[in-house]
PDB file of C-alpha atoms in Angstrom:
ATOM      1  CA  UNK A1188      31.277  76.381  22.939  1.00 81.00           C
ATOM      2  CA  UNK A1189      31.085  72.955  24.503  1.00 86.00           C
ATOM      3  CA  UNK A1190      27.770  71.094  24.262  1.00 92.00           C
ATOM      4  CA  UNK A1191      27.165  68.118  26.533  1.00 97.00           C
ATOM      5  CA  UNK A1192      24.235  65.812  25.890  1.00 97.00           C
ATOM      6  CA  UNK A1193      23.091  63.296  28.474  1.00 98.00           C
ATOM      7  CA  UNK A1194      20.791  60.279  28.164  1.00 97.00           C
ATOM      8  CA  UNK A1195      18.434  59.062  29.429  1.00 97.00           C
ATOM      9  CA  UNK A1196      16.680  61.890  31.242  1.00 97.00           C
ATOM     10  CA  UNK A1197      14.995  59.412  33.588  1.00 98.00           C
ATOM     11  CA  UNK A1198      16.003  55.898  34.561  1.00 98.00           C
ATOM     12  CA  UNK A1199      14.196  53.456  36.808  1.00 98.00           C
ATOM     13  CA  UNK A1200      15.873  50.236  37.951  1.00 98.00           C
ATOM     14  CA  UNK A1201      15.255  47.535  40.502  1.00 98.00           C
ATOM     15  CA  UNK A1202      17.512  47.364  43.524  1.00 98.00           C
ATOM     16  CA  UNK A1203      20.558  45.251  42.695  1.00 97.00           C
ATOM     17  CA  UNK A1204      20.427  45.956  38.965  1.00 97.00           C
ATOM     18  CA  UNK A1205      22.975  48.048  37.094  1.00 98.00           C
ATOM     19  CA  UNK A1206      22.389  51.569  35.797  1.00 98.00           C
ATOM     20  CA  UNK A1207      24.161  53.193  32.871  1.00 98.00           C
ATOM     21  CA  UNK A1208      24.075  56.867  31.960  1.00 98.00           C
ATOM     22  CA  UNK A1209      25.674  58.126  28.760  1.00 98.00           C
ATOM     23  CA  UNK A1210      27.017  61.512  27.728  1.00 98.00           C
ATOM     24  CA  UNK A1211      28.471  62.949  24.568  1.00 98.00           C
ATOM     25  CA  UNK A1212      30.447  66.148  24.171  1.00 97.00           C
ATOM     26  CA  UNK A1213      31.284  68.301  21.202  1.00 96.00           C
ATOM     27  CA  UNK A1214      34.582  70.032  21.976  1.00 94.00           C
ATOM     28  CA  UNK A1215      37.595  67.842  21.285  1.00 93.00           C
ATOM     29  CA  UNK A1216      39.634  70.161  23.529  1.00 92.00           C
ATOM     30  CA  UNK A1217      37.783  68.888  26.607  1.00 94.00           C
ATOM     31  CA  UNK A1218      40.006  66.818  28.846  1.00 92.00           C
ATOM     32  CA  UNK A1219      38.235  66.529  32.188  1.00 92.00           C
ATOM     33  CA  UNK A1220      34.938  64.692  32.746  1.00 95.00           C
ATOM     34  CA  UNK A1221      33.392  64.628  36.225  1.00 95.00           C
ATOM     35  CA  UNK A1222      30.113  63.106  37.358  1.00 97.00           C
ATOM     36  CA  UNK A1223      28.008  64.711  40.071  1.00 98.00           C
ATOM     37  CA  UNK A1224      25.130  63.378  42.141  1.00 98.00           C
ATOM     38  CA  UNK A1225      22.496  65.813  43.360  1.00 97.00           C
ATOM     39  CA  UNK A1226      20.023  64.857  46.040  1.00 96.00           C
ATOM     40  CA  UNK A1227      16.877  66.846  46.666  1.00 93.00           C
ATOM     41  CA  UNK A1228      17.597  70.179  48.304  1.00 90.00           C
ATOM     42  CA  UNK A1229      21.370  69.778  48.107  1.00 94.00           C
ATOM     43  CA  UNK A1230      24.211  70.919  45.913  1.00 96.00           C
ATOM     44  CA  UNK A1231      25.883  68.618  43.380  1.00 97.00           C
ATOM     45  CA  UNK A1232      28.416  66.241  44.890  1.00 96.00           C
ATOM     46  CA  UNK A1233      31.312  64.794  42.899  1.00 95.00           C
ATOM     47  CA  UNK A1234      31.151  61.003  42.751  1.00 96.00           C
ATOM     48  CA  UNK A1235      33.850  60.201  40.212  1.00 96.00           C
ATOM     49  CA  UNK A1236      35.874  61.917  37.518  1.00 93.00           C
ATOM     50  CA  UNK A1237      38.142  60.925  34.660  1.00 93.00           C
ATOM     51  CA  UNK A1238      40.755  62.675  32.617  1.00 89.00           C
ATOM     52  CA  UNK A1239      41.414  62.252  28.914  1.00 86.00           C
ATOM     53  CA  UNK A1240      44.587  60.220  29.405  1.00 84.00           C
ATOM     54  CA  UNK A1241      42.591  57.439  31.084  1.00 84.00           C
ATOM     55  CA  UNK A1242      40.007  55.173  29.446  1.00 90.00           C
ATOM     56  CA  UNK A1243      38.328  53.806  32.550  1.00 95.00           C
ATOM     57  CA  UNK A1244      38.180  54.478  36.264  1.00 94.00           C
ATOM     58  CA  UNK A1245      36.451  52.539  39.000  1.00 96.00           C
ATOM     59  CA  UNK A1246      35.533  53.309  42.585  1.00 94.00           C
ATOM     60  CA  UNK A1247      33.698  50.494  44.349  1.00 96.00           C
ATOM     61  CA  UNK A1248      30.267  50.217  42.656  1.00 97.00           C
ATOM     62  CA  UNK A1249      30.832  53.174  40.366  1.00 98.00           C
ATOM     63  CA  UNK A1250      32.824  53.205  37.147  1.00 98.00           C
ATOM     64  CA  UNK A1251      33.300  55.685  34.333  1.00 98.00           C
ATOM     65  CA  UNK A1252      34.482  54.955  30.810  1.00 97.00           C
ATOM     66  CA  UNK A1253      35.737  57.473  28.269  1.00 96.00           C
ATOM     67  CA  UNK A1254      36.048  57.179  24.503  1.00 95.00           C
ATOM     68  CA  UNK A1255      37.852  60.292  23.309  1.00 93.00           C
ATOM     69  CA  UNK A1256      37.665  59.331  19.663  1.00 93.00           C
ATOM     70  CA  UNK A1257      33.897  59.056  19.761  1.00 94.00           C
ATOM     71  CA  UNK A1258      33.585  61.906  22.288  1.00 95.00           C
ATOM     72  CA  UNK A1259      31.436  60.009  24.716  1.00 95.00           C
ATOM     73  CA  UNK A1260      31.688  58.882  28.312  1.00 97.00           C
ATOM     74  CA  UNK A1261      29.471  56.786  30.528  1.00 98.00           C
ATOM     75  CA  UNK A1262      28.692  56.228  34.191  1.00 98.00           C
ATOM     76  CA  UNK A1263      28.068  52.693  35.390  1.00 98.00           C
ATOM     77  CA  UNK A1264      26.560  51.952  38.780  1.00 98.00           C
ATOM     78  CA  UNK A1265      26.431  48.290  39.781  1.00 98.00           C
ATOM     79  CA  UNK A1266      24.374  46.647  42.522  1.00 98.00           C
ATOM     80  CA  UNK A1267      22.184  49.716  42.819  1.00 98.00           C
ATOM     81  CA  UNK A1268      20.650  50.613  46.179  1.00 97.00           C
ATOM     82  CA  UNK A1269      17.676  52.863  47.022  1.00 96.00           C
ATOM     83  CA  UNK A1270      20.087  55.501  48.320  1.00 96.00           C
ATOM     84  CA  UNK A1271      21.523  55.787  44.808  1.00 98.00           C
ATOM     85  CA  UNK A1272      18.249  57.488  43.823  1.00 98.00           C
ATOM     86  CA  UNK A1273      19.133  61.063  42.831  1.00 98.00           C
ATOM     87  CA  UNK A1274      19.819  63.245  39.801  1.00 97.00           C
ATOM     88  CA  UNK A1275      23.148  62.546  38.133  1.00 98.00           C
ATOM     89  CA  UNK A1276      24.963  65.105  36.005  1.00 98.00           C
ATOM     90  CA  UNK A1277      27.843  64.582  33.641  1.00 98.00           C
ATOM     91  CA  UNK A1278      30.116  67.485  32.788  1.00 97.00           C
ATOM     92  CA  UNK A1279      33.015  68.318  30.515  1.00 96.00           C
ATOM     93  CA  UNK A1280      35.740  70.867  30.910  1.00 93.00           C
ATOM     94  CA  UNK A1281      38.757  72.061  28.983  1.00 88.00           C
ATOM     95  CA  UNK A1282      41.061  71.223  31.833  1.00 79.00           C
ATOM     96  CA  UNK A1283      41.574  71.403  35.543  1.00 70.00           C
ATOM     97  CA  UNK A1284      40.262  74.536  37.179  1.00 82.00           C
ATOM     98  CA  UNK A1285      38.008  75.574  34.317  1.00 88.00           C
ATOM     99  CA  UNK A1286      34.256  76.032  34.126  1.00 92.00           C
ATOM    100  CA  UNK A1287      32.184  72.888  33.859  1.00 95.00           C
ATOM    101  CA  UNK A1288      29.686  72.375  31.035  1.00 96.00           C
ATOM    102  CA  UNK A1289      26.927  70.175  32.374  1.00 97.00           C
ATOM    103  CA  UNK A1290      24.525  67.769  30.758  1.00 97.00           C
ATOM    104  CA  UNK A1291      20.813  68.165  31.535  1.00 96.00           C
ATOM    105  CA  UNK A1292      20.847  65.436  34.170  1.00 97.00           C
ATOM    106  CA  UNK A1293      19.432  61.951  34.653  1.00 97.00           C
ATOM    107  CA  UNK A1294      16.895  61.281  37.365  1.00 97.00           C
ATOM    108  CA  UNK A1295      17.670  57.798  38.687  1.00 98.00           C
ATOM    109  CA  UNK A1296      15.084  55.917  40.736  1.00 98.00           C
ATOM    110  CA  UNK A1297      16.066  52.665  42.413  1.00 98.00           C
ATOM    111  CA  UNK A1298      13.063  50.740  43.645  1.00 96.00           C
ATOM    112  CA  UNK A1299      13.362  48.105  46.404  1.00 93.00           C
TER     113      UNK A1299
ATOM    114  CA  UNK B 971      29.342  68.662  53.903  1.00 86.00           C
ATOM    115  CA  UNK B 972      31.480  70.064  51.067  1.00 88.00           C
ATOM    116  CA  UNK B 973      33.021  72.834  53.147  1.00 93.00           C
ATOM    117  CA  UNK B 974      31.561  75.518  50.874  1.00 97.00           C
ATOM    118  CA  UNK B 975      29.017  77.735  52.598  1.00 97.00           C
ATOM    119  CA  UNK B 976      26.367  79.900  50.984  1.00 98.00           C
ATOM    120  CA  UNK B 977      24.006  82.424  52.479  1.00 97.00           C
ATOM    121  CA  UNK B 978      21.145  82.961  52.500  1.00 97.00           C
ATOM    122  CA  UNK B 979      19.552  79.581  51.891  1.00 97.00           C
ATOM    123  CA  UNK B 980      16.350  81.126  50.554  1.00 97.00           C
ATOM    124  CA  UNK B 981      15.614  84.559  49.189  1.00 97.00           C
ATOM    125  CA  UNK B 982      12.236  85.905  48.138  1.00 98.00           C
ATOM    126  CA  UNK B 983      12.064  89.294  46.491  1.00 98.00           C
ATOM    127  CA  UNK B 984      10.138  91.332  43.959  1.00 98.00           C
ATOM    128  CA  UNK B 985      10.824  92.189  40.352  1.00 98.00           C
ATOM    129  CA  UNK B 986      13.110  95.145  39.896  1.00 98.00           C
ATOM    130  CA  UNK B 987      14.914  94.582  43.180  1.00 98.00           C
ATOM    131  CA  UNK B 988      18.589  93.857  43.830  1.00 98.00           C
ATOM    132  CA  UNK B 989      19.991  91.014  45.928  1.00 98.00           C
ATOM    133  CA  UNK B 990      23.407  89.794  47.036  1.00 98.00           C
ATOM    134  CA  UNK B 991      24.334  86.136  47.406  1.00 98.00           C
ATOM    135  CA  UNK B 992      27.354  85.219  49.477  1.00 98.00           C
ATOM    136  CA  UNK B 993      29.759  82.312  49.227  1.00 98.00           C
ATOM    137  CA  UNK B 994      32.668  81.193  51.391  1.00 98.00           C
ATOM    138  CA  UNK B 995      34.978  78.704  49.671  1.00 96.00           C
ATOM    139  CA  UNK B 996      36.623  75.676  51.257  1.00 94.00           C
ATOM    140  CA  UNK B 997      39.657  76.447  53.309  1.00 91.00           C
ATOM    141  CA  UNK B 998      42.652  76.827  51.005  1.00 88.00           C
ATOM    142  CA  UNK B 999      40.674  77.059  47.757  1.00 92.00           C
ATOM    143  CA  UNK B1000      41.526  80.152  45.745  1.00 92.00           C
ATOM    144  CA  UNK B1001      39.030  79.668  42.928  1.00 93.00           C
ATOM    145  CA  UNK B1002      35.302  80.367  43.176  1.00 96.00           C
ATOM    146  CA  UNK B1003      32.703  79.568  40.529  1.00 97.00           C
ATOM    147  CA  UNK B1004      29.064  80.627  40.304  1.00 98.00           C
ATOM    148  CA  UNK B1005      26.447  78.478  38.565  1.00 98.00           C
ATOM    149  CA  UNK B1006      22.745  78.965  37.978  1.00 98.00           C
ATOM    150  CA  UNK B1007      20.381  75.987  38.004  1.00 97.00           C
ATOM    151  CA  UNK B1008      16.938  76.336  36.458  1.00 93.00           C
ATOM    152  CA  UNK B1009      14.454  73.782  35.199  1.00 85.00           C
ATOM    153  CA  UNK B1010      14.700  74.853  31.563  1.00 83.00           C
ATOM    154  CA  UNK B1011      18.431  75.702  31.310  1.00 83.00           C
ATOM    155  CA  UNK B1012      19.919  73.166  33.705  1.00 89.00           C
ATOM    156  CA  UNK B1013      23.214  73.966  35.419  1.00 95.00           C
ATOM    157  CA  UNK B1014      24.920  76.874  33.707  1.00 96.00           C
ATOM    158  CA  UNK B1015      28.259  78.464  34.475  1.00 96.00           C
ATOM    159  CA  UNK B1016      28.121  82.165  35.231  1.00 97.00           C
ATOM    160  CA  UNK B1017      31.553  83.371  36.308  1.00 97.00           C
ATOM    161  CA  UNK B1018      34.827  82.285  37.916  1.00 95.00           C
ATOM    162  CA  UNK B1019      37.218  84.166  40.166  1.00 95.00           C
ATOM    163  CA  UNK B1020      40.709  83.154  41.143  1.00 92.00           C
ATOM    164  CA  UNK B1021      42.425  84.847  44.058  1.00 92.00           C
ATOM    165  CA  UNK B1022      40.413  88.009  43.625  1.00 94.00           C
ATOM    166  CA  UNK B1023      40.634  88.283  39.859  1.00 95.00           C
ATOM    167  CA  UNK B1024      38.001  87.381  37.295  1.00 95.00           C
ATOM    168  CA  UNK B1025      39.236  84.298  35.404  1.00 92.00           C
ATOM    169  CA  UNK B1026      36.371  83.278  33.148  1.00 93.00           C
ATOM    170  CA  UNK B1027      32.928  84.437  32.199  1.00 95.00           C
ATOM    171  CA  UNK B1028      30.036  82.315  31.031  1.00 94.00           C
ATOM    172  CA  UNK B1029      26.426  83.137  30.299  1.00 86.00           C
ATOM    173  CA  UNK B1030      26.192  85.889  32.874  1.00 94.00           C
ATOM    174  CA  UNK B1031      23.717  88.689  32.248  1.00 95.00           C
ATOM    175  CA  UNK B1032      24.879  92.300  32.368  1.00 96.00           C
ATOM    176  CA  UNK B1033      22.480  92.819  35.285  1.00 97.00           C
ATOM    177  CA  UNK B1034      24.569  90.338  37.273  1.00 97.00           C
ATOM    178  CA  UNK B1035      27.993  90.990  38.710  1.00 97.00           C
ATOM    179  CA  UNK B1036      30.333  89.279  41.112  1.00 97.00           C
ATOM    180  CA  UNK B1037      33.499  89.865  43.040  1.00 97.00           C
ATOM    181  CA  UNK B1038      35.932  87.967  45.221  1.00 97.00           C
ATOM    182  CA  UNK B1039      37.298  89.685  48.282  1.00 97.00           C
ATOM    183  CA  UNK B1040      40.785  89.482  49.852  1.00 96.00           C
ATOM    184  CA  UNK B1041      39.521  86.912  52.382  1.00 95.00           C
ATOM    185  CA  UNK B1042      38.452  84.865  49.297  1.00 95.00           C
ATOM    186  CA  UNK B1043      34.733  84.944  49.945  1.00 97.00           C
ATOM    187  CA  UNK B1044      32.660  85.895  46.932  1.00 98.00           C
ATOM    188  CA  UNK B1045      29.429  87.738  46.329  1.00 98.00           C
ATOM    189  CA  UNK B1046      27.068  87.522  43.377  1.00 98.00           C
ATOM    190  CA  UNK B1047      24.965  90.624  42.856  1.00 98.00           C
ATOM    191  CA  UNK B1048      21.744  90.362  40.882  1.00 98.00           C
ATOM    192  CA  UNK B1049      19.958  93.583  39.983  1.00 98.00           C
ATOM    193  CA  UNK B1050      16.785  94.666  38.168  1.00 98.00           C
ATOM    194  CA  UNK B1051      15.452  91.223  38.935  1.00 98.00           C
ATOM    195  CA  UNK B1052      13.006  89.557  36.576  1.00 97.00           C
ATOM    196  CA  UNK B1053      10.703  86.605  37.095  1.00 97.00           C
ATOM    197  CA  UNK B1054      13.024  84.495  34.950  1.00 95.00           C
ATOM    198  CA  UNK B1055      15.888  85.004  37.384  1.00 97.00           C
ATOM    199  CA  UNK B1056      14.171  82.680  39.839  1.00 97.00           C
ATOM    200  CA  UNK B1057      16.547  79.743  40.175  1.00 97.00           C
ATOM    201  CA  UNK B1058      19.014  77.962  42.397  1.00 97.00           C
ATOM    202  CA  UNK B1059      22.387  79.675  42.520  1.00 98.00           C
ATOM    203  CA  UNK B1060      25.359  77.517  43.422  1.00 98.00           C
ATOM    204  CA  UNK B1061      28.839  78.484  44.364  1.00 98.00           C
ATOM    205  CA  UNK B1062      31.692  76.021  43.945  1.00 97.00           C
ATOM    206  CA  UNK B1063      35.324  76.263  44.924  1.00 95.00           C
ATOM    207  CA  UNK B1064      38.525  74.526  43.916  1.00 92.00           C
ATOM    208  CA  UNK B1065      42.265  74.805  43.800  1.00 82.00           C
ATOM    209  CA  UNK B1066      43.986  74.938  40.427  1.00 68.00           C
ATOM    210  CA  UNK B1067      46.509  72.137  40.600  1.00 63.00           C
ATOM    211  CA  UNK B1068      45.728  68.750  39.070  1.00 58.00           C
ATOM    212  CA  UNK B1069      45.335  67.207  42.498  1.00 58.00           C
ATOM    213  CA  UNK B1070      43.238  70.030  43.894  1.00 62.00           C
ATOM    214  CA  UNK B1071      41.029  71.140  41.026  1.00 80.00           C
ATOM    215  CA  UNK B1072      37.875  69.267  41.959  1.00 87.00           C
ATOM    216  CA  UNK B1073      34.979  71.666  42.190  1.00 93.00           C
ATOM    217  CA  UNK B1074      33.090  71.334  45.449  1.00 94.00           C
ATOM    218  CA  UNK B1075      29.605  72.797  45.457  1.00 97.00           C
ATOM    219  CA  UNK B1076      27.832  74.610  48.236  1.00 97.00           C
ATOM    220  CA  UNK B1077      24.211  73.931  49.233  1.00 97.00           C
ATOM    221  CA  UNK B1078      22.917  76.748  47.038  1.00 97.00           C
ATOM    222  CA  UNK B1079      20.686  79.781  47.424  1.00 98.00           C
ATOM    223  CA  UNK B1080      17.149  79.468  46.155  1.00 97.00           C
ATOM    224  CA  UNK B1081      16.026  82.785  44.693  1.00 98.00           C
ATOM    225  CA  UNK B1082      12.352  83.412  44.098  1.00 97.00           C
ATOM    226  CA  UNK B1083      11.363  86.588  42.263  1.00 97.00           C
ATOM    227  CA  UNK B1084       7.684  87.486  42.600  1.00 96.00           C
TER     228      UNK B1084
END
């Protein structure tokens, strides 16, 4: 089955700096790669996703890049703010409407 | 608010007992997914239903079962509970088209088995 690895497990940055979280996946049949943010006591919330026919996608301060050949994808958060502090999960899926295989998560702390 | 509701929010029970977790998907979503989140295993897919039919099965124990009803709400039944079943259980819902397949997660049910 699909195996998703995520690094780092914890990340601490100063407010205004950039944060990068990286994931690799094993199944070349995966075509859908979402990123979720989970705040304490809440369910995961989708922040951005990318499909295999796209190499990069950006939404304001958040961007995701995908390298299908190398089977890795990354989340980039620029101009970080304290409210970005949360656990971030990457995931991979065969296609739309299929089960998500999650990485172990990255706990991001943004200090003022 | 994702639009997915889960009840109860917390559940405390004893080993050997049986519990039922309930999920109502977002309006219009036909697909429901159940995930288990624990400290050691992370977020793991359990089972998916689409319009009342089982569509995919993940690492779901035989002691666990689920169903989706005609009104599209879903229930996850956990029986013969063990200490290791203590976890957060999330329900997510989605459509199946490319534009509607985003999985939206509910707030979860925290199960504690004593």
